[in-house]
PDB file of C-alpha atoms in Angstrom:
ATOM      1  CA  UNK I   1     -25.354 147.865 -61.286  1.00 55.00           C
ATOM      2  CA  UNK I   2     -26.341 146.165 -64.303  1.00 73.00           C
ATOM      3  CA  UNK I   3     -29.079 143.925 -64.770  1.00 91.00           C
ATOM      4  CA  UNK I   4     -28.598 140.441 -66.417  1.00 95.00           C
ATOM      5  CA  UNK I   5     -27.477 140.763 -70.296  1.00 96.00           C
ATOM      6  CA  UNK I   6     -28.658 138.674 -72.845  1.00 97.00           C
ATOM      7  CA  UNK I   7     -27.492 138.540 -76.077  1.00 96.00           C
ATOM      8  CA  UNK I   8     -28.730 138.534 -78.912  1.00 97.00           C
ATOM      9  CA  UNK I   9     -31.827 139.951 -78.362  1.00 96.00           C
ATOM     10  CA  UNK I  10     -33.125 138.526 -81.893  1.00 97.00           C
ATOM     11  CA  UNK I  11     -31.960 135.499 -83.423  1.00 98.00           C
ATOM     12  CA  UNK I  12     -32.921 133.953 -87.086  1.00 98.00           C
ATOM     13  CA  UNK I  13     -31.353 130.424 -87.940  1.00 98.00           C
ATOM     14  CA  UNK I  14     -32.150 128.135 -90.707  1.00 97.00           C
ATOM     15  CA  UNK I  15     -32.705 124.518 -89.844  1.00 97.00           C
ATOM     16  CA  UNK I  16     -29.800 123.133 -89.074  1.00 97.00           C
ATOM     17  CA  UNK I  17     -28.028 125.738 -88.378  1.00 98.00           C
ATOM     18  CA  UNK I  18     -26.073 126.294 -84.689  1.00 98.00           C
ATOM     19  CA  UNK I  19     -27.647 128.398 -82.044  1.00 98.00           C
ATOM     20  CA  UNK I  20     -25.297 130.415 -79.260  1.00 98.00           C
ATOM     21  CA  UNK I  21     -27.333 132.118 -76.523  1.00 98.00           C
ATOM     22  CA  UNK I  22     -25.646 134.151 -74.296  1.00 98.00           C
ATOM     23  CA  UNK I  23     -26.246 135.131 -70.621  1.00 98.00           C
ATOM     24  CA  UNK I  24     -24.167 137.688 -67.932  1.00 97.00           C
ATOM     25  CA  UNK I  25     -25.150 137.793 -64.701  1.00 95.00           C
ATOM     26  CA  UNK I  26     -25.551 140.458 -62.459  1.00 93.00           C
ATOM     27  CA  UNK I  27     -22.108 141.686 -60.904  1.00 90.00           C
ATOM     28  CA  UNK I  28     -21.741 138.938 -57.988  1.00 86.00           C
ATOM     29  CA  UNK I  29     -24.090 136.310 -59.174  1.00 90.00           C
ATOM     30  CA  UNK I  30     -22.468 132.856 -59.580  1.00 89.00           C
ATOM     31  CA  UNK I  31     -25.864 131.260 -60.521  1.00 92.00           C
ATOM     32  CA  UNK I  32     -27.445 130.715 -63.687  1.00 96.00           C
ATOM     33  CA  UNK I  33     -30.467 129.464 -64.905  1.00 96.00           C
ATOM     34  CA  UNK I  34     -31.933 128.820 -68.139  1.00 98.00           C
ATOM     35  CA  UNK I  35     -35.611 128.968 -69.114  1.00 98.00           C
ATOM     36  CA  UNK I  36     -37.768 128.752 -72.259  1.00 97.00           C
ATOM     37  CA  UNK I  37     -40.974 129.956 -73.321  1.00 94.00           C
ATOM     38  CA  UNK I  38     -42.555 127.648 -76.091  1.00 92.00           C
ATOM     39  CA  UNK I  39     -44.783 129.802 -77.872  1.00 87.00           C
ATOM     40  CA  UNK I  40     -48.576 129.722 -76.128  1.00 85.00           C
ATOM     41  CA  UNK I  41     -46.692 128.199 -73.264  1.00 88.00           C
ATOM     42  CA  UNK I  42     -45.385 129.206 -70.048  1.00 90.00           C
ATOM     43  CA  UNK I  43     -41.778 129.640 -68.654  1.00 95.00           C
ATOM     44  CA  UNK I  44     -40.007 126.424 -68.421  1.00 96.00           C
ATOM     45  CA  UNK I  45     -37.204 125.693 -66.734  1.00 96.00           C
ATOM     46  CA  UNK I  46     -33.978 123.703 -68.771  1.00 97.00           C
ATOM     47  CA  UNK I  47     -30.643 124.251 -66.694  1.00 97.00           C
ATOM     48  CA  UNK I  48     -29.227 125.640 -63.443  1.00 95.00           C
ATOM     49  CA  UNK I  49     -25.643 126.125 -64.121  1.00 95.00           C
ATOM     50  CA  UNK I  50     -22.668 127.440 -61.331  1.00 93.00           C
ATOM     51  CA  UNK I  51     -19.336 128.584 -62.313  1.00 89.00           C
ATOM     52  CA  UNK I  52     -17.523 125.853 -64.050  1.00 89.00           C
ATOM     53  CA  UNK I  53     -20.356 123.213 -62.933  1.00 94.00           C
ATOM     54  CA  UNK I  54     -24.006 122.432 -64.016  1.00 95.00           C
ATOM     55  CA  UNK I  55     -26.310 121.181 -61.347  1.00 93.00           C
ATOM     56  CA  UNK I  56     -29.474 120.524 -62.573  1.00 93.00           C
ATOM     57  CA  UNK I  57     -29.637 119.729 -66.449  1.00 94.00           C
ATOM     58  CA  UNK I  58     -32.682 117.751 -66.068  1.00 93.00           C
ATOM     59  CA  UNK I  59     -35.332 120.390 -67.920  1.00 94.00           C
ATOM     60  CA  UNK I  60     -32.989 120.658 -71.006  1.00 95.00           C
ATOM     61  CA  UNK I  61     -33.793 117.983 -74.231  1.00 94.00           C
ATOM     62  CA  UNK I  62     -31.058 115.170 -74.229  1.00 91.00           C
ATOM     63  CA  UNK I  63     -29.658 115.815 -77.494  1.00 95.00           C
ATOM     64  CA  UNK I  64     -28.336 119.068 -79.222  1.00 97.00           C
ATOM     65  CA  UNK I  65     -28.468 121.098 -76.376  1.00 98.00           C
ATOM     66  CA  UNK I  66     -25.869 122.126 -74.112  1.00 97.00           C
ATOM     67  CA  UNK I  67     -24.780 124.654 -71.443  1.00 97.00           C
ATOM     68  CA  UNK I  68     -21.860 126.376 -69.933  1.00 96.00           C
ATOM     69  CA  UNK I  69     -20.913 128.735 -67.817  1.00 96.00           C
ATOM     70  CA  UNK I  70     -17.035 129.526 -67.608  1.00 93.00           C
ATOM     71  CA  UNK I  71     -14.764 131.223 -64.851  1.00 90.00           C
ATOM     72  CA  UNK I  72     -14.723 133.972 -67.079  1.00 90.00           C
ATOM     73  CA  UNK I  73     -17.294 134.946 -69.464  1.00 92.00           C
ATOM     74  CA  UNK I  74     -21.415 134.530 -69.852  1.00 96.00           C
ATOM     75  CA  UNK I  75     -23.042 131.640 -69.766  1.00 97.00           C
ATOM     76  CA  UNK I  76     -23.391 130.295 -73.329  1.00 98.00           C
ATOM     77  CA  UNK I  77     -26.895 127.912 -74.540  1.00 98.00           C
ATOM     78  CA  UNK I  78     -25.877 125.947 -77.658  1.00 98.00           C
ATOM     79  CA  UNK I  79     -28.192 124.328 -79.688  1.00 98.00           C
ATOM     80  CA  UNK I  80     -27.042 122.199 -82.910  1.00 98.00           C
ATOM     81  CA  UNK I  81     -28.370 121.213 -85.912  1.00 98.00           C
ATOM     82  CA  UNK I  82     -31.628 123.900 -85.004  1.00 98.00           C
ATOM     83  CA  UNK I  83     -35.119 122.639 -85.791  1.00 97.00           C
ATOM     84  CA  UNK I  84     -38.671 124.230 -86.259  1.00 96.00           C
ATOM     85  CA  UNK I  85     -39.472 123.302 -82.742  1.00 95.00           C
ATOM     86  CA  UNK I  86     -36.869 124.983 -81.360  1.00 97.00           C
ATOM     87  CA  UNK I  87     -38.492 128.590 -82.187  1.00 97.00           C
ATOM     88  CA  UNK I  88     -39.075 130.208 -78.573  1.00 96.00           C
ATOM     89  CA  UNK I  89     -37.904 132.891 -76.169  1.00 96.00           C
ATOM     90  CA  UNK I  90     -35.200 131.904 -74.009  1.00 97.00           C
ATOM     91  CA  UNK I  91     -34.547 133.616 -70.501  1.00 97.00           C
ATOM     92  CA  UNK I  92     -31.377 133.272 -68.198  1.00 97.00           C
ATOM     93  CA  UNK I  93     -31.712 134.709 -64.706  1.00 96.00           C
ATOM     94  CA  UNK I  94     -29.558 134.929 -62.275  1.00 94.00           C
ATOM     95  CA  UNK I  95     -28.489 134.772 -58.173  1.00 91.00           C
ATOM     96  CA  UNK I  96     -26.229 135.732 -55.740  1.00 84.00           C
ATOM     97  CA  UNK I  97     -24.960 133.433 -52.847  1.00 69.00           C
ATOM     98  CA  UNK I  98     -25.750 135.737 -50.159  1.00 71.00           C
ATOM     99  CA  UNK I  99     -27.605 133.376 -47.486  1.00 57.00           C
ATOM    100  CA  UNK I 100     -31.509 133.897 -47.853  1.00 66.00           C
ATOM    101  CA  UNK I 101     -31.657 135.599 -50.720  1.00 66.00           C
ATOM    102  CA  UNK I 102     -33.902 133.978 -52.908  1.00 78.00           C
ATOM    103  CA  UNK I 103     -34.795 136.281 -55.803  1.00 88.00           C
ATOM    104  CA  UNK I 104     -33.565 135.205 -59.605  1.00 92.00           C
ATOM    105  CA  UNK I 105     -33.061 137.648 -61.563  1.00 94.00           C
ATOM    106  CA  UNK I 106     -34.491 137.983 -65.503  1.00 96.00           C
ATOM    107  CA  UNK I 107     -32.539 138.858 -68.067  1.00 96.00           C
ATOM    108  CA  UNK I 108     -34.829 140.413 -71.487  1.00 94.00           C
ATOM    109  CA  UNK I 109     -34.824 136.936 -73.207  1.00 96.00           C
ATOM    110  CA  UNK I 110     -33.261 136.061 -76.890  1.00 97.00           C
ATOM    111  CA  UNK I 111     -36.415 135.424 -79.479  1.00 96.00           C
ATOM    112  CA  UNK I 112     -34.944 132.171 -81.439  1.00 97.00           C
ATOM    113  CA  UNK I 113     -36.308 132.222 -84.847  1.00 97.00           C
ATOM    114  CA  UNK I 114     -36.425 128.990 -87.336  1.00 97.00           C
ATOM    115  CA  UNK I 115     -36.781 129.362 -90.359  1.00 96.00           C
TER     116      UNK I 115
ATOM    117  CA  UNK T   1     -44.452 116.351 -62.101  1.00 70.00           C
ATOM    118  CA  UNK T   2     -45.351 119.573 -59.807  1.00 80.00           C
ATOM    119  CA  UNK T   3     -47.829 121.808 -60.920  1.00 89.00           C
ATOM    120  CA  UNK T   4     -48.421 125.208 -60.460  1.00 95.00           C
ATOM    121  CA  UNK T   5     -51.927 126.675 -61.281  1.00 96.00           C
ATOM    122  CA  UNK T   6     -53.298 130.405 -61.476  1.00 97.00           C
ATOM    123  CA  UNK T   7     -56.398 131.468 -61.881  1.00 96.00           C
ATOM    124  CA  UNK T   8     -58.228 133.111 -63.616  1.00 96.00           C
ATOM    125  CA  UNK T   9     -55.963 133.515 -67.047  1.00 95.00           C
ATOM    126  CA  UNK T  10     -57.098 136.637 -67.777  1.00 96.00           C
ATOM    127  CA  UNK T  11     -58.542 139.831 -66.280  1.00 95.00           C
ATOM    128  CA  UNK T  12     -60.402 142.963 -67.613  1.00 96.00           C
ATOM    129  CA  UNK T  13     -60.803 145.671 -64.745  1.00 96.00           C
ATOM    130  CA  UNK T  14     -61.991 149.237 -64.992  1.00 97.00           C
ATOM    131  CA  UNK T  15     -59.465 151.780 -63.671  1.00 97.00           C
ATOM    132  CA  UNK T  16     -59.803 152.313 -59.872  1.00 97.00           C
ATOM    133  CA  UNK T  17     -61.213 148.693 -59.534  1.00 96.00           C
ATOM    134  CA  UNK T  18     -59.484 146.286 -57.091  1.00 96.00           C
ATOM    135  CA  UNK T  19     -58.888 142.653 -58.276  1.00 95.00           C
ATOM    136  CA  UNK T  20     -57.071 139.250 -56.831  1.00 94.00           C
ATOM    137  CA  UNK T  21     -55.008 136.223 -58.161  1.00 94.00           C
ATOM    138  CA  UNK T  22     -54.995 133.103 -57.176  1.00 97.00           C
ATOM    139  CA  UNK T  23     -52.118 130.587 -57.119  1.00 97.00           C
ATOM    140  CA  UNK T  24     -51.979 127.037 -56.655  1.00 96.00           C
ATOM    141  CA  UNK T  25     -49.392 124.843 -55.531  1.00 94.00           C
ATOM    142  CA  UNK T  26     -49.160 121.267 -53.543  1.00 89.00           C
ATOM    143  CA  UNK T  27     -48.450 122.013 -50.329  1.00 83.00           C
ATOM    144  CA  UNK T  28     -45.937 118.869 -49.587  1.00 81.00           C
ATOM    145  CA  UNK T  29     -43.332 120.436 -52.224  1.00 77.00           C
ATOM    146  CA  UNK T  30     -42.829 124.084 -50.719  1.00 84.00           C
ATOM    147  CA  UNK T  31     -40.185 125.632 -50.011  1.00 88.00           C
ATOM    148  CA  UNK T  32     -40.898 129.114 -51.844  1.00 91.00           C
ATOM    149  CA  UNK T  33     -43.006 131.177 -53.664  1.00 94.00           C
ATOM    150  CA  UNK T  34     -42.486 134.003 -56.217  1.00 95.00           C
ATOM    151  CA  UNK T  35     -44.525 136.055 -57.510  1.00 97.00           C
ATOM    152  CA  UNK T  36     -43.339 138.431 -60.591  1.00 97.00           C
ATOM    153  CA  UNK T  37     -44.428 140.768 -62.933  1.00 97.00           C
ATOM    154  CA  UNK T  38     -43.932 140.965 -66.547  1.00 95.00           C
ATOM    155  CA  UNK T  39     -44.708 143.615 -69.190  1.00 93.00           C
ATOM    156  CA  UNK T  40     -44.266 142.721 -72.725  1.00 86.00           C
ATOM    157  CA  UNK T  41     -41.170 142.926 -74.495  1.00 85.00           C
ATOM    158  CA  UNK T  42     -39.612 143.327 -70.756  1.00 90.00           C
ATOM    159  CA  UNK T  43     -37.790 141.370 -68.356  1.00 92.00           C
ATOM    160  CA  UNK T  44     -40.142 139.484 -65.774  1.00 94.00           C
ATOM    161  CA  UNK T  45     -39.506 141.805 -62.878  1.00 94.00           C
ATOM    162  CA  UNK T  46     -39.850 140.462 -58.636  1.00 93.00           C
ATOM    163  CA  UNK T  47     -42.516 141.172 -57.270  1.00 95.00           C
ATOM    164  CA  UNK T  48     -42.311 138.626 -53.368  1.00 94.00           C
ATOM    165  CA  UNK T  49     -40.824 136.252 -52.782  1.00 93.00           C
ATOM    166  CA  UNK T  50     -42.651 134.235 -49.667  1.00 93.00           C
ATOM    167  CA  UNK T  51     -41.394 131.351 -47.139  1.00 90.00           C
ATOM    168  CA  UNK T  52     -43.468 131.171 -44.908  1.00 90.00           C
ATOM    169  CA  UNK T  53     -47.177 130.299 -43.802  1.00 90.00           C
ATOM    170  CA  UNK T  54     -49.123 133.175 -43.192  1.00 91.00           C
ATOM    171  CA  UNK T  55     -46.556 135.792 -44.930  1.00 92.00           C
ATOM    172  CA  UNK T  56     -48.272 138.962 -45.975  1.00 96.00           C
ATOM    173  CA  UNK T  57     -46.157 141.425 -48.384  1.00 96.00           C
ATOM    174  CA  UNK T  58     -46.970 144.647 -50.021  1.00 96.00           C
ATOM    175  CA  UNK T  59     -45.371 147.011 -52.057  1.00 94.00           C
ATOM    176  CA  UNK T  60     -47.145 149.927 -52.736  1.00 95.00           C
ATOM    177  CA  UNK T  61     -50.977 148.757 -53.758  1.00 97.00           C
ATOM    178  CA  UNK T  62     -49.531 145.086 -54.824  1.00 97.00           C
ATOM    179  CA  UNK T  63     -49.657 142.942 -52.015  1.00 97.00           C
ATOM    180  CA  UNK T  64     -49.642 139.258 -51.275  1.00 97.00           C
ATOM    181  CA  UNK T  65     -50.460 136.059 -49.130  1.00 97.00           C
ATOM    182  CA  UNK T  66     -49.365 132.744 -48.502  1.00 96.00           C
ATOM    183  CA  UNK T  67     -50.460 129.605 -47.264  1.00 95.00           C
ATOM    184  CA  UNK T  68     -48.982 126.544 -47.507  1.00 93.00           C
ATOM    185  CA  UNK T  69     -50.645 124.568 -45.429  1.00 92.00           C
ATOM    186  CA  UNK T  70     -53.583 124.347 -48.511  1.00 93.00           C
ATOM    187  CA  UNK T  71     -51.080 125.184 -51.110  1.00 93.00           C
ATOM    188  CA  UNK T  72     -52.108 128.485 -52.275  1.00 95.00           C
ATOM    189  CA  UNK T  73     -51.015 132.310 -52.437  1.00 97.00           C
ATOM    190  CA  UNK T  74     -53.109 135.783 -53.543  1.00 97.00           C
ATOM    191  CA  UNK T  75     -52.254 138.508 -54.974  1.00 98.00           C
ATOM    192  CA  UNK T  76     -54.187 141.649 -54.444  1.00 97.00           C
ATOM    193  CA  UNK T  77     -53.677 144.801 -56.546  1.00 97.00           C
ATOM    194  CA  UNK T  78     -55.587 147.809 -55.074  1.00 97.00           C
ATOM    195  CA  UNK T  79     -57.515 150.861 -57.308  1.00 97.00           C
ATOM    196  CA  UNK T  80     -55.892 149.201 -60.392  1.00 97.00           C
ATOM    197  CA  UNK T  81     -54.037 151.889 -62.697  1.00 97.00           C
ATOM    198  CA  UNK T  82     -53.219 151.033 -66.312  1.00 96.00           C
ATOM    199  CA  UNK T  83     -49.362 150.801 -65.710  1.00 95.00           C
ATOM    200  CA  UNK T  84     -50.361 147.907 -64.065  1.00 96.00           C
ATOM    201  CA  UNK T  85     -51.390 145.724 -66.740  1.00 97.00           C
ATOM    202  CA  UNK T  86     -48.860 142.669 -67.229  1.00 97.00           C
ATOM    203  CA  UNK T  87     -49.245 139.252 -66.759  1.00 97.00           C
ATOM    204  CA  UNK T  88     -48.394 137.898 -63.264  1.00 97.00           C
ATOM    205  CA  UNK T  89     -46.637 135.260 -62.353  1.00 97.00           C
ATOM    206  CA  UNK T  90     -45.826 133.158 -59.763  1.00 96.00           C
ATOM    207  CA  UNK T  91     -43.208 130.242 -59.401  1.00 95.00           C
ATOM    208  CA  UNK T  92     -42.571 127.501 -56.997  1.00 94.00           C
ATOM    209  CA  UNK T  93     -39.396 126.713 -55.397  1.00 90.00           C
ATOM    210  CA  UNK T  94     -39.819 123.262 -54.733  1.00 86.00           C
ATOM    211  CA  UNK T  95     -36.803 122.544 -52.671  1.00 80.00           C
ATOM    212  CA  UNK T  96     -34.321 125.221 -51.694  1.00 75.00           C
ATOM    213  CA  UNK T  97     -33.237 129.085 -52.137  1.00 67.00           C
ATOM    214  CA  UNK T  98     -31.300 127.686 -55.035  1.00 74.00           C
ATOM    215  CA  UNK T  99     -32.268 126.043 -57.699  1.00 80.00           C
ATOM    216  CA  UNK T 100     -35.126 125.957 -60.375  1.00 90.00           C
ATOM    217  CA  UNK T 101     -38.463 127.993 -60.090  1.00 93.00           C
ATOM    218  CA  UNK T 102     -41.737 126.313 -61.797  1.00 94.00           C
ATOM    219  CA  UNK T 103     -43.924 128.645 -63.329  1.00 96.00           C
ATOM    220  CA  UNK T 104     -47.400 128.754 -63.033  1.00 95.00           C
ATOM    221  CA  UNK T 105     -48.841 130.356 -66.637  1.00 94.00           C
ATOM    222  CA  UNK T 106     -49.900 133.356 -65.312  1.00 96.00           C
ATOM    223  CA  UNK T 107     -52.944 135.725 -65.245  1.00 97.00           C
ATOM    224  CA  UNK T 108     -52.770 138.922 -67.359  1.00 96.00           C
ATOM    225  CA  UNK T 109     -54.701 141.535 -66.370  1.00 97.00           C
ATOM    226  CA  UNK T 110     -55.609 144.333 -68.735  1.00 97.00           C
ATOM    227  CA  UNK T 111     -56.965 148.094 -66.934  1.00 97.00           C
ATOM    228  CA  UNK T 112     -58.919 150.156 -68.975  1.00 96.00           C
ATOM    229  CA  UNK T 113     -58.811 153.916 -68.274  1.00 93.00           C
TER     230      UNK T 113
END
């Protein structure tokens, strides 16, 4: 069973320049969550996403930023029109729906480079 | 806006020592705690995850503590090794199974051979 994918692994974009961050969950998770780790900072959480529905947007930055996750496919984070700022690691983890299971699993994180 | 506090923020041990972390948390916005373990350039990896007061894990020479009543946890690592240095850290589940964690900023512990 593989663990949560996250793709890519290193990412380099000039100001201004789009972002896509991908995610897949572990076979059988249908939950997704986004964090970020600001550099000298700690994880923070952005979005919690379900198939086809987001449920809790209220860590992510009002503009540029955005989050899916389709009925089929990972879960993409898009970030427009990149700035400085925007430099970080950024984490997806994931859950199943089995009834008191609580763990989220980590996926390896994409580095976000601006340059 | 909840806060989640460890102590201390760093740790230097001598191989075969045993050492404990503290986390913080306020205790009217509980509903779990997580504690994980991440190596650099790695995935943070599960270590607990705890629900209720008094709950007392282990896995192997890691274990840990909870009380919510006061709003804190502990993690104990016994006769530390140097595989075990990482940074720890543990996350709040404020209201439900699902939903977001928030992060304490860890403590990273460093065992010299």
């Amino acid at each position: 069973n593989a663990g949560v994918m996250q793709n890519p692994r290193h990412l380099v974009r000039r100001r201004g320049q789009e972002a896509r961050l991908r995610c897949s969950p572990m076979k059988g998770h249908s939950h997704v969550y986004w964090y970020r780790q600001l550099p000298e900072e700690g994880l923070k959480f952005m979005v919690y996403l379900q198939k086809e529905n987001i449920i809790d947007e209220s860590g992510m930055p009002k503009e540029r930023f955005s989050a899916e996750f389709p009925k089929e496919g990972p879960s993409i984070l898009r970030i427009q029109q990149v700035v400085r700022g925007d430099s970080a690691a950024y984490f997806c983890a994931s859950q199943s729906m089995d009834s008191g299971n609580y763990e989220q699993y980590f996926g390896p994180g994409t580095r976000l480079t601006v340059t | 806006i909840l806060n989640v506090e460890q102590s201390p923020q760093s740790l230097h041990v001598q191989e075969g020592d045993s050492t404990n972390f503290t986390c913080s948390f306020p205790s009217s916005n509980f509903y779990a705690l997580h504690w994980y373990r991440w190596e650099t350039a790695k995935s943070p990896e599960a270590l607990f995850v705890m629900t209720l007061n008094g709950d007392e894990k282990k896995k192997g020479r890691i274990s840990a503590t909870l009380n919510t009543k006061e709003g804190y946890s502990y993690l104990y690592i016994k006769g530390s090794q140097p595989e075990d240095s990482a940074t720890y850290l543990c996350a709040l589940n404020p209201t439900s199974n699902t939903g977001k964690l928030i992060f304490g900023q860890g403590t990273t512990l460093q065992v010299k051979p």
